[in-house]
Tab-separated table of C-alpha atoms in Angstrom:
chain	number	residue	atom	x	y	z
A	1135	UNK	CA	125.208	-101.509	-182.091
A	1136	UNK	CA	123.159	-102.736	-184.971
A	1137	UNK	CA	125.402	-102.700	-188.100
A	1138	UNK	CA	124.075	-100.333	-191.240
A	1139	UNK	CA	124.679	-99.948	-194.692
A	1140	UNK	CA	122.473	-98.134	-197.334
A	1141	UNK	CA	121.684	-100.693	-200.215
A	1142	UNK	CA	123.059	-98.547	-203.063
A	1143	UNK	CA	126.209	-98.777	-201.260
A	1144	UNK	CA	125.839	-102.740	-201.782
A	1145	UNK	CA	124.656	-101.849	-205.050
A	1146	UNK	CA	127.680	-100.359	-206.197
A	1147	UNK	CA	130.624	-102.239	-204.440
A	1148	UNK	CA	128.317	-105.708	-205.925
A	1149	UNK	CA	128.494	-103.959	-209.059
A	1150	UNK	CA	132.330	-104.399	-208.759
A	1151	UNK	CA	132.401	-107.587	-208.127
A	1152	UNK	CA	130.239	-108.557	-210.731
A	1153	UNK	CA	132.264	-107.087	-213.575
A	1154	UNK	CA	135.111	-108.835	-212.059
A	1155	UNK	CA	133.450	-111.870	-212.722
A	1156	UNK	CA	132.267	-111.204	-216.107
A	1157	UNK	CA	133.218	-109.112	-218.604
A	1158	UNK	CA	129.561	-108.816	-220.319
A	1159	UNK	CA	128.590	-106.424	-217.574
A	1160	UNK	CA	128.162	-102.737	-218.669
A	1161	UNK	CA	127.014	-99.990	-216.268
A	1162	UNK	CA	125.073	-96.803	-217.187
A	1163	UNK	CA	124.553	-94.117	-215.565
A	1164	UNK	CA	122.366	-90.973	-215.406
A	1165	UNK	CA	125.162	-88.392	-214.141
A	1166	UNK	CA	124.290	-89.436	-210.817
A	1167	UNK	CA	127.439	-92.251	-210.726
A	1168	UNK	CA	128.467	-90.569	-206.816
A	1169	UNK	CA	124.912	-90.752	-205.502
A	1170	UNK	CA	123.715	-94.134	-207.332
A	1171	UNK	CA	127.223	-95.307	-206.305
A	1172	UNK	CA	128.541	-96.756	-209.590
A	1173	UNK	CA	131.595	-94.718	-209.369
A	1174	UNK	CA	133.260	-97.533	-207.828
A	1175	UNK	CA	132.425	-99.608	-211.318
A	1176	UNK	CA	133.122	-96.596	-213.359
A	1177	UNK	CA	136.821	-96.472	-211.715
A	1178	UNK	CA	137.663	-100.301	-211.785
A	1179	UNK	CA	135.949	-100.730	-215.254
A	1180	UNK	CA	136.085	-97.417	-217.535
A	1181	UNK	CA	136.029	-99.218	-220.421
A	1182	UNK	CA	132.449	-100.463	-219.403
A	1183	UNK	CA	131.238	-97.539	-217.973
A	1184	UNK	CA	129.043	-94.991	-219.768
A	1185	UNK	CA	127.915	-91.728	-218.195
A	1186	UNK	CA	124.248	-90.892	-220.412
A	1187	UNK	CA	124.106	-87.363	-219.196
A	1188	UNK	CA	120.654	-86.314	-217.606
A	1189	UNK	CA	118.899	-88.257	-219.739
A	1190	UNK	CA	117.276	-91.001	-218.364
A	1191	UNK	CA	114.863	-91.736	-221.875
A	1192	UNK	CA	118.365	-92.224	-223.964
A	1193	UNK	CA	120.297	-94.330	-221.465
A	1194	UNK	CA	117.209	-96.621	-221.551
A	1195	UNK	CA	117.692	-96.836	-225.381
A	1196	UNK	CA	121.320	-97.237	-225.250
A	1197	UNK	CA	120.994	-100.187	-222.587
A	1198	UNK	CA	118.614	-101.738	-225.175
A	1199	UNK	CA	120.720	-101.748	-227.684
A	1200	UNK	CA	123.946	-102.472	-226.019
A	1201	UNK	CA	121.470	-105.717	-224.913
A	1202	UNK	CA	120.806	-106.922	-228.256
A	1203	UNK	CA	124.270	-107.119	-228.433
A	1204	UNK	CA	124.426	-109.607	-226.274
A	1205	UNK	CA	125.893	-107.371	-222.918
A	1206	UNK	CA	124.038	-107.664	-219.816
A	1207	UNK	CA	123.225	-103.524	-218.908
A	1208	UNK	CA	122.632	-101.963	-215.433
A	1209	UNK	CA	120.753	-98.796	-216.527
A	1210	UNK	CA	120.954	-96.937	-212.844
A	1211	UNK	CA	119.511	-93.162	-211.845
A	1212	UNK	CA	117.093	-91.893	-208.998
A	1213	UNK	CA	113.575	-93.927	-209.054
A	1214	UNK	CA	111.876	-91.014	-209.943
A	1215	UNK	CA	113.294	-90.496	-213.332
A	1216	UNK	CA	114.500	-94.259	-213.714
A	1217	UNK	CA	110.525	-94.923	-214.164
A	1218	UNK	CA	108.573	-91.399	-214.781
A	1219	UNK	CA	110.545	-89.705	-217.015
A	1220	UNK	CA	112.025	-92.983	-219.127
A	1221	UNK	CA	108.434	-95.237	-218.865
A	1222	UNK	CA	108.244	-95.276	-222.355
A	1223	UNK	CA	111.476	-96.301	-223.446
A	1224	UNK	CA	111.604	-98.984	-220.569
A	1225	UNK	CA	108.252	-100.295	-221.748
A	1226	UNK	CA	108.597	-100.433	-225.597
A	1227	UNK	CA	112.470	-100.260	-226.073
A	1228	UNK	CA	112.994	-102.824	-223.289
A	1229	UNK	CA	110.000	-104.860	-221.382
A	1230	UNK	CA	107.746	-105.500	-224.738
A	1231	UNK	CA	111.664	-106.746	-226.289
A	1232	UNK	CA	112.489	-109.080	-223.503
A	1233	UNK	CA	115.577	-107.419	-223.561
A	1234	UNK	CA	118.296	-108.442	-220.698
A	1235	UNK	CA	118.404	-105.140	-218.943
A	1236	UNK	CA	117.995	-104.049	-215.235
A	1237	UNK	CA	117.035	-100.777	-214.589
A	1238	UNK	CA	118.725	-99.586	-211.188
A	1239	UNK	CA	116.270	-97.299	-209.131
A	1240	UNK	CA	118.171	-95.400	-205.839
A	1241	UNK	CA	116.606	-92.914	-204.300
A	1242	UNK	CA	113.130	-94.593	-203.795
A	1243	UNK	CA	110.219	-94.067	-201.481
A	1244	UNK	CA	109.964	-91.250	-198.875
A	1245	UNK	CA	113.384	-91.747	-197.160
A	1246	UNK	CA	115.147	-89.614	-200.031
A	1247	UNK	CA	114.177	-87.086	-197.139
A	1248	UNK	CA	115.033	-83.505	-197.416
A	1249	UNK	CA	114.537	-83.896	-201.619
A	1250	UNK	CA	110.740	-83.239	-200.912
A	1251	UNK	CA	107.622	-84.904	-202.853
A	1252	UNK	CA	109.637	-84.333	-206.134
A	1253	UNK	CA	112.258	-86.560	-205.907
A	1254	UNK	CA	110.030	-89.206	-204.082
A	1255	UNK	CA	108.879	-92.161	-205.999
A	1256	UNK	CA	105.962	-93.751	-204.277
A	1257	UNK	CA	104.352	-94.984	-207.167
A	1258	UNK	CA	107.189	-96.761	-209.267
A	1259	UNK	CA	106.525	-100.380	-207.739
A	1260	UNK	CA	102.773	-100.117	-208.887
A	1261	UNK	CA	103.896	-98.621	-212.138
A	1262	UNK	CA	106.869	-101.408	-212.941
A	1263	UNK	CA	105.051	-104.506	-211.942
A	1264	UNK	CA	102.392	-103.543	-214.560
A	1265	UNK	CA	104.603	-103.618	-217.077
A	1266	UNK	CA	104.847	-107.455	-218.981
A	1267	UNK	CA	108.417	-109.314	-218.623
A	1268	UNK	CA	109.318	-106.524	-215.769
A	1269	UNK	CA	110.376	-108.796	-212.900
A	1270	UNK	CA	110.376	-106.006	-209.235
A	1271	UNK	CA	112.803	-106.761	-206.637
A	1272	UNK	CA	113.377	-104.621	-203.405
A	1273	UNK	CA	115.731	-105.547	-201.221
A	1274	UNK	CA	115.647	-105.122	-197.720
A	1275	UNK	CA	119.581	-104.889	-196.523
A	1276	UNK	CA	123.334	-104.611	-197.682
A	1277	UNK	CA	123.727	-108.464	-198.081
A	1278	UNK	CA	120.291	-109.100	-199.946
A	1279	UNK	CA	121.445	-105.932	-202.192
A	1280	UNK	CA	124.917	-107.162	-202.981
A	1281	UNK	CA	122.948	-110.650	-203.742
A	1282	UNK	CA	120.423	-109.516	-205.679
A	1283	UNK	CA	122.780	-107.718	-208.007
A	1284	UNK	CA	124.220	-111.694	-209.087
A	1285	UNK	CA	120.997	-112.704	-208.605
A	1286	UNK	CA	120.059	-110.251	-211.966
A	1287	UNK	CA	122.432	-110.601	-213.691
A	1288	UNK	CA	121.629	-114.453	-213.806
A	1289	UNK	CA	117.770	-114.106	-213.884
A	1290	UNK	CA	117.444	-113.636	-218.160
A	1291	UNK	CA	115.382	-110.700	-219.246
A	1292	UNK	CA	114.173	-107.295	-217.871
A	1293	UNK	CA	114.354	-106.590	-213.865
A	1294	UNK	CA	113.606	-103.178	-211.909
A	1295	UNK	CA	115.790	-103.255	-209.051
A	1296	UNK	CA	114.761	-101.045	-206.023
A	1297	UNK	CA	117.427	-99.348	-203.837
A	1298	UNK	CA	117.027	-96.752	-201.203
A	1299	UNK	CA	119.304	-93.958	-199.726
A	1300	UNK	CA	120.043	-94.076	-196.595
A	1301	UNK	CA	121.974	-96.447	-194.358
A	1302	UNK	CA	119.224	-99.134	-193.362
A	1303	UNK	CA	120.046	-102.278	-190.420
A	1304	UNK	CA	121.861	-105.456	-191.958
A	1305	UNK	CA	119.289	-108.026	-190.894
A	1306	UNK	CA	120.207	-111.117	-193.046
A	1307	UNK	CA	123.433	-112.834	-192.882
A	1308	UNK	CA	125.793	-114.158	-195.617
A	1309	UNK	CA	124.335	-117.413	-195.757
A	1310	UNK	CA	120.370	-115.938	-196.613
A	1311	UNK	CA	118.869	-118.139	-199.055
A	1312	UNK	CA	118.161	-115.289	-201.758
A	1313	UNK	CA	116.019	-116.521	-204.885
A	1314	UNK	CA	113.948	-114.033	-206.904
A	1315	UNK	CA	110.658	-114.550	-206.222
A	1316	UNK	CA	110.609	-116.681	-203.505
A	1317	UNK	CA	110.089	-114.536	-200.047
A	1318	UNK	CA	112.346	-115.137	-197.058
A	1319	UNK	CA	110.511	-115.976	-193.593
A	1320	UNK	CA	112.945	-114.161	-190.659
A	1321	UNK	CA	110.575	-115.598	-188.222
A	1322	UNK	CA	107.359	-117.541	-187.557
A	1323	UNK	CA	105.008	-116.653	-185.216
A	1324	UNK	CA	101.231	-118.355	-185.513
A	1325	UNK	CA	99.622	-114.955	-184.820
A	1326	UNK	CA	99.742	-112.960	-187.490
A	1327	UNK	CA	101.966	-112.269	-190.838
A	1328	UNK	CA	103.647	-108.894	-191.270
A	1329	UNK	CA	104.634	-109.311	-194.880
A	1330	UNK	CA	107.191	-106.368	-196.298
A	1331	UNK	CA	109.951	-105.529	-198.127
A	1332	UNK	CA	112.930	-102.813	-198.685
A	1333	UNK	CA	113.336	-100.644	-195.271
A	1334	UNK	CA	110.485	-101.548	-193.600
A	1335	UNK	CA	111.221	-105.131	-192.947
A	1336	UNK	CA	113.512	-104.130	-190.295
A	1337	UNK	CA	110.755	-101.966	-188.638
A	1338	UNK	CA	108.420	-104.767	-188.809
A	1339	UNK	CA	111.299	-106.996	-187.145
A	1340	UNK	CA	111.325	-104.229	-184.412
A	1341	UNK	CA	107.367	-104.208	-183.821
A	1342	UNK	CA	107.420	-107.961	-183.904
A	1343	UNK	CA	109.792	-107.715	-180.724
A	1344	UNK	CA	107.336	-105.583	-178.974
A	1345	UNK	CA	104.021	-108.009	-179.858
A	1346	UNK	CA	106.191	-110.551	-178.193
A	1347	UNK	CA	106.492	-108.441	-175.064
A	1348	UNK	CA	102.841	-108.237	-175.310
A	1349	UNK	CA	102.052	-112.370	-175.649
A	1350	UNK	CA	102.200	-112.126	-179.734
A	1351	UNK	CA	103.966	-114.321	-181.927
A	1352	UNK	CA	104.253	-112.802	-185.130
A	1353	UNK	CA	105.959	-114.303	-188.588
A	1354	UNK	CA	107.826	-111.891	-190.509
A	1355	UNK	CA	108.390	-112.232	-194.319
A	1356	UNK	CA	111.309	-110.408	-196.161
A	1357	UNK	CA	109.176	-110.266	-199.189
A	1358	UNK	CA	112.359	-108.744	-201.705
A	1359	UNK	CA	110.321	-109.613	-205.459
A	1360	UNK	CA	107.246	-108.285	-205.837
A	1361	UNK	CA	107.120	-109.677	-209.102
A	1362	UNK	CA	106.991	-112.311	-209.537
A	1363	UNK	CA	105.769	-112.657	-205.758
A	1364	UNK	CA	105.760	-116.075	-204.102
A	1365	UNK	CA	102.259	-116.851	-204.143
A	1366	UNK	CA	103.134	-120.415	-202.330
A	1367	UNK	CA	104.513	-118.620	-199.246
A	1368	UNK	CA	101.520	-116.159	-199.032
A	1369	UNK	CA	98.866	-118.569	-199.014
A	1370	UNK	CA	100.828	-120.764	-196.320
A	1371	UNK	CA	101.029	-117.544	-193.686
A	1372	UNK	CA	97.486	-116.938	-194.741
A	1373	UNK	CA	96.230	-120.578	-194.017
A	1374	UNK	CA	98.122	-120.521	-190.392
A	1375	UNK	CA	97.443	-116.990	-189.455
A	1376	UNK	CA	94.653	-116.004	-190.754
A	1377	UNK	CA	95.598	-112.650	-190.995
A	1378	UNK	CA	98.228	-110.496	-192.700
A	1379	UNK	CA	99.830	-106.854	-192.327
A	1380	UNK	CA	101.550	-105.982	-195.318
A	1381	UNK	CA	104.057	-102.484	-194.363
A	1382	UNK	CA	106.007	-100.811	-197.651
A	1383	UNK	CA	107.552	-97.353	-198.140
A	1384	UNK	CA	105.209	-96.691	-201.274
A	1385	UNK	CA	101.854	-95.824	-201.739
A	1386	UNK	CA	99.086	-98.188	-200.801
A	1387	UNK	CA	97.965	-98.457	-204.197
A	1388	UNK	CA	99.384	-100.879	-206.678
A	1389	UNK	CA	102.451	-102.035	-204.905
A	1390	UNK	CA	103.370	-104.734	-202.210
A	1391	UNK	CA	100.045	-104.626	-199.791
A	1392	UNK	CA	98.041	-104.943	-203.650
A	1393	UNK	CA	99.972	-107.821	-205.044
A	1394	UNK	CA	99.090	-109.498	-201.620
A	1395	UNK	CA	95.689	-108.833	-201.779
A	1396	UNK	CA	95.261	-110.314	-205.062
A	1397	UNK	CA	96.289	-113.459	-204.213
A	1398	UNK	CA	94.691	-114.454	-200.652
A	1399	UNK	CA	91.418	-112.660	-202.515
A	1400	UNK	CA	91.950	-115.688	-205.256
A	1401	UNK	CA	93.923	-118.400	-203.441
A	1402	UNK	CA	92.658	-117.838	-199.496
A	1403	UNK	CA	91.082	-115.041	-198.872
A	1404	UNK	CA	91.925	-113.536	-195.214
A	1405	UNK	CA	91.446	-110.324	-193.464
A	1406	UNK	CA	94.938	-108.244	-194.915
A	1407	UNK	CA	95.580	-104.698	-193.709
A	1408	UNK	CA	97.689	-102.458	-195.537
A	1409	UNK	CA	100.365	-99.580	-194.360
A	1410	UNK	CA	101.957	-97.333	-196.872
A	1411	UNK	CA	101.794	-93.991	-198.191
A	1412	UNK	CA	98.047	-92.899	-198.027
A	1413	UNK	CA	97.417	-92.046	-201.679
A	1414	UNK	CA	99.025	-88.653	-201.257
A	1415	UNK	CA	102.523	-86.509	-202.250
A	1416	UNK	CA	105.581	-86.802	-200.047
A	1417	UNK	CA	107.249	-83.347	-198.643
A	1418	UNK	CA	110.706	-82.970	-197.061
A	1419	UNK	CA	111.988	-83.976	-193.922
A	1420	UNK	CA	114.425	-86.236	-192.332
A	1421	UNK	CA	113.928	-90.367	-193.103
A	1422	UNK	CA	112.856	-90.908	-189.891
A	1423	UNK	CA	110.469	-87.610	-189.675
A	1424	UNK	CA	108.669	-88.609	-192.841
A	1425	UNK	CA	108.324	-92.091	-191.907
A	1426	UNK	CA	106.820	-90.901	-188.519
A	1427	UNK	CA	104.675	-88.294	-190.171
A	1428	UNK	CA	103.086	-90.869	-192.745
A	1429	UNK	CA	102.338	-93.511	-190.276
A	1430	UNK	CA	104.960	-96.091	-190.833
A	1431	UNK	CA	107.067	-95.987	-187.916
A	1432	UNK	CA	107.463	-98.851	-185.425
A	1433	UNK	CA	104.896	-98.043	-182.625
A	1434	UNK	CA	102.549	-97.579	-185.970
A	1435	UNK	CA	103.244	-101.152	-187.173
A	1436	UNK	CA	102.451	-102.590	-183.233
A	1437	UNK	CA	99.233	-100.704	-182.856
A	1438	UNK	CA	97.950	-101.302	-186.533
A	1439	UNK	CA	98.555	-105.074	-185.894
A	1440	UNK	CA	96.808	-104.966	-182.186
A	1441	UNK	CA	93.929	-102.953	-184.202
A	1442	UNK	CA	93.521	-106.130	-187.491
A	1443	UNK	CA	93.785	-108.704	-184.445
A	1444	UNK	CA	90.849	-107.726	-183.114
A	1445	UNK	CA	88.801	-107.914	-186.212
A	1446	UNK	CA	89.662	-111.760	-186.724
C-alpha cells in the first residue's frame, strides 16, 4: 500500500522542527491552528505562537511587523481567506515591503471537498504570482512539504506556500533534491511532458504508467514553484518532446498551465495543453468526486495526452 500523508500535516510537524532549530521562527494563525495544523508549534512553542482570531487582514499586518523586527513569520489560514480576504494587506503591508513573511495557504483547490465552491480557492495561484517579490510554491507530497518549510524559511523575502487537505501519496523520497524554483523530473520519457504540481503530480505519475502500457514514454515534472518557475527545465522537455500537458487543481487561467505557456510561447514555442478547473465555481463533494466531476482524474490525464499526441 502506497504510503499517504496530507501536506499540512508536513506543514505543521516541519513547523516544529523548524522552531527547534531557530528561535526567530514565529507562527500565526487564523483560529484555524487544528485544521492548518500549527497546533503542534503552538504546543512546543507558546511563547511564539499567536492565535489572530478570524482575521486574516490583521494577522497579515502583525506578520509584517513582527518581520521588520527581524523574526521570520508563518502567517497560516485556509487559501481562501489567506489570499481573498487579506490581498491587500499581503500586497502593500508585505510583497511591495519585501518583507520576510510566508503566508501558509491549507485548504486549497477543489479537494477541500464537502466545504463547497466557498471555501475553494481556484484562483489564488493566478492571483499570488501576480503579485511583485511573491515567490509560489506548491508542493506535491509530505517530504517536499516538510522541505519546503526550511526551504522558506532560508529563501529571504515574501513566499505563498500552497498546502492541501487531504492525505495525498508520498512520491519523493528523503533524499529529493528540493530547490525553489528549480522543477524536479520523476521520470523521462521522449514522448511527451506532463508538467504539474501539488496533488496532481501523483495522478500524472499514475497516467504515465498507463501510456507506458500503451507504448508511451512520458517525462513527468514535479513542478513545486510556480514562481519563480524553472524556465531552463521547461524549454529542455519542450525541445525533446515537443509537446507538453500541464495538469493543476486550479483554474486554467493564470496559474501553472499559464506560466508554462508563457515561456515555450517566448523561449520554444510547442503545442501545450492545459487541464484544470474550466473557468468555473467549485461545489461540494468528496476529493475524489470533484476531481472526477471537473475532468482531472487519471483516465482524464491518459486520454487528454492520447488526444495532444495526435495533433503533433
Amino acid at each position: 500500500m502506497v504510503a499517504k500523508q496530507a501536506t499540512r500535516e508536513a506543514y505543521g510537524k516541519a513547523l516544529v522542527k523548524l522552531g527547534e532549530k531557530h528561535d526567530n521562527v514565529v507562527v500565526l494563525d487564523a483560529d484555524l491552528s487544528k485544521s492548518t495544523k500549527t497546533a503542534e508549534f503552538s504546543k512546543a512553542f507558546p511563547e511564539r505562537f499567536i492565535n489572530a482570531g478570524i482575521a486574516e487582514q490583521n494577522m497579515i499586518g502583525m506578520a509584517a511587523g513582527l518581520a521588520t523586527t527581524g523574526k521570520v513569520v508563518f502567517a497560516s489560514s485556509f487559501a481562501i481567506f489567506a489570499v481573498g480576504r487579506a490581498f491587500e494587506q499581503v500586497r502593500n503591508s508585505i510583497a511591495y515591503a519585501d518583507l520576510n513573511v510566508k503566508i501558509s495557504a491549507t485548504h486549497s483547490g477543489i479537494t477541500v471537498g464537502e466545504d463547497g465552491g466557498s471555501h475553494q480557492s481556484v484562483e489564488d495561484i493566478a492571483i499570488m504570482r501576480s503579485v511583485p517579490n511573491l515567490s509560489v510554491v506548491v508542493p506535491a507530497d509530505g517530504v517536499t512539504a516538510e522541505k519546503a518549510v526550511f526551504s522558506v524559511y532560508d529563501h529571504q523575502g515574501p513566499v505563498y506556500l500552497r498546502l492541501g487537505r487531504p492525505s495525498v501519496p508520498v512520491i519523493h523520497d528523503e533524499n529529493v533534491d528540493f530547490k525553489i524554483g528549480k522543477g524536479i523530473e520523476i521520470r523521462s520519457g521522449k514522448d511527451v511532458t506532463l508538467i504539474s504540481c501539488g496533488i496532481m503530480v501523483a495522478k500524472c505519475l499514475e497516467a504515465a504508467d498507463i501510456l507506458k502500457q500503451q507504448g508511451i514514454e512520458a517525462s513527468v515534472i514535479d513542478m513545486h514553484t510556480i514562481k519563480p518557475i524553472d524556465q531552463d527545465l521547461i524549454i529542455k522537455k519542450a525541445q525533446e518532446t515537443k509537446a507538453i500537458l500541464t495538469v493543476e487543481e486550479h483554474s486554467v487561467i493564470g496559474g501553472l498551465g499559464s506560466a508554462v505557456c508563457e515561456v515555450v510561447s517566448e523561449k520554444c514555442p510547442v503545442l501545450v495543453h492545459r487541464m484544470g478547473i474550466k473557468d468555473i465555481f467549485g461545489q461540494s463533494g468528496t476529493p475524489d468526486e470533484l476531481l472526477k466531476h471537473y475532468g482531472l482524474s487519471t483516465d482524464k490525464i491518459v486520454e487528454n495526452t492520447l488526444n495532444l499526441l495526435k495533433n503533433i
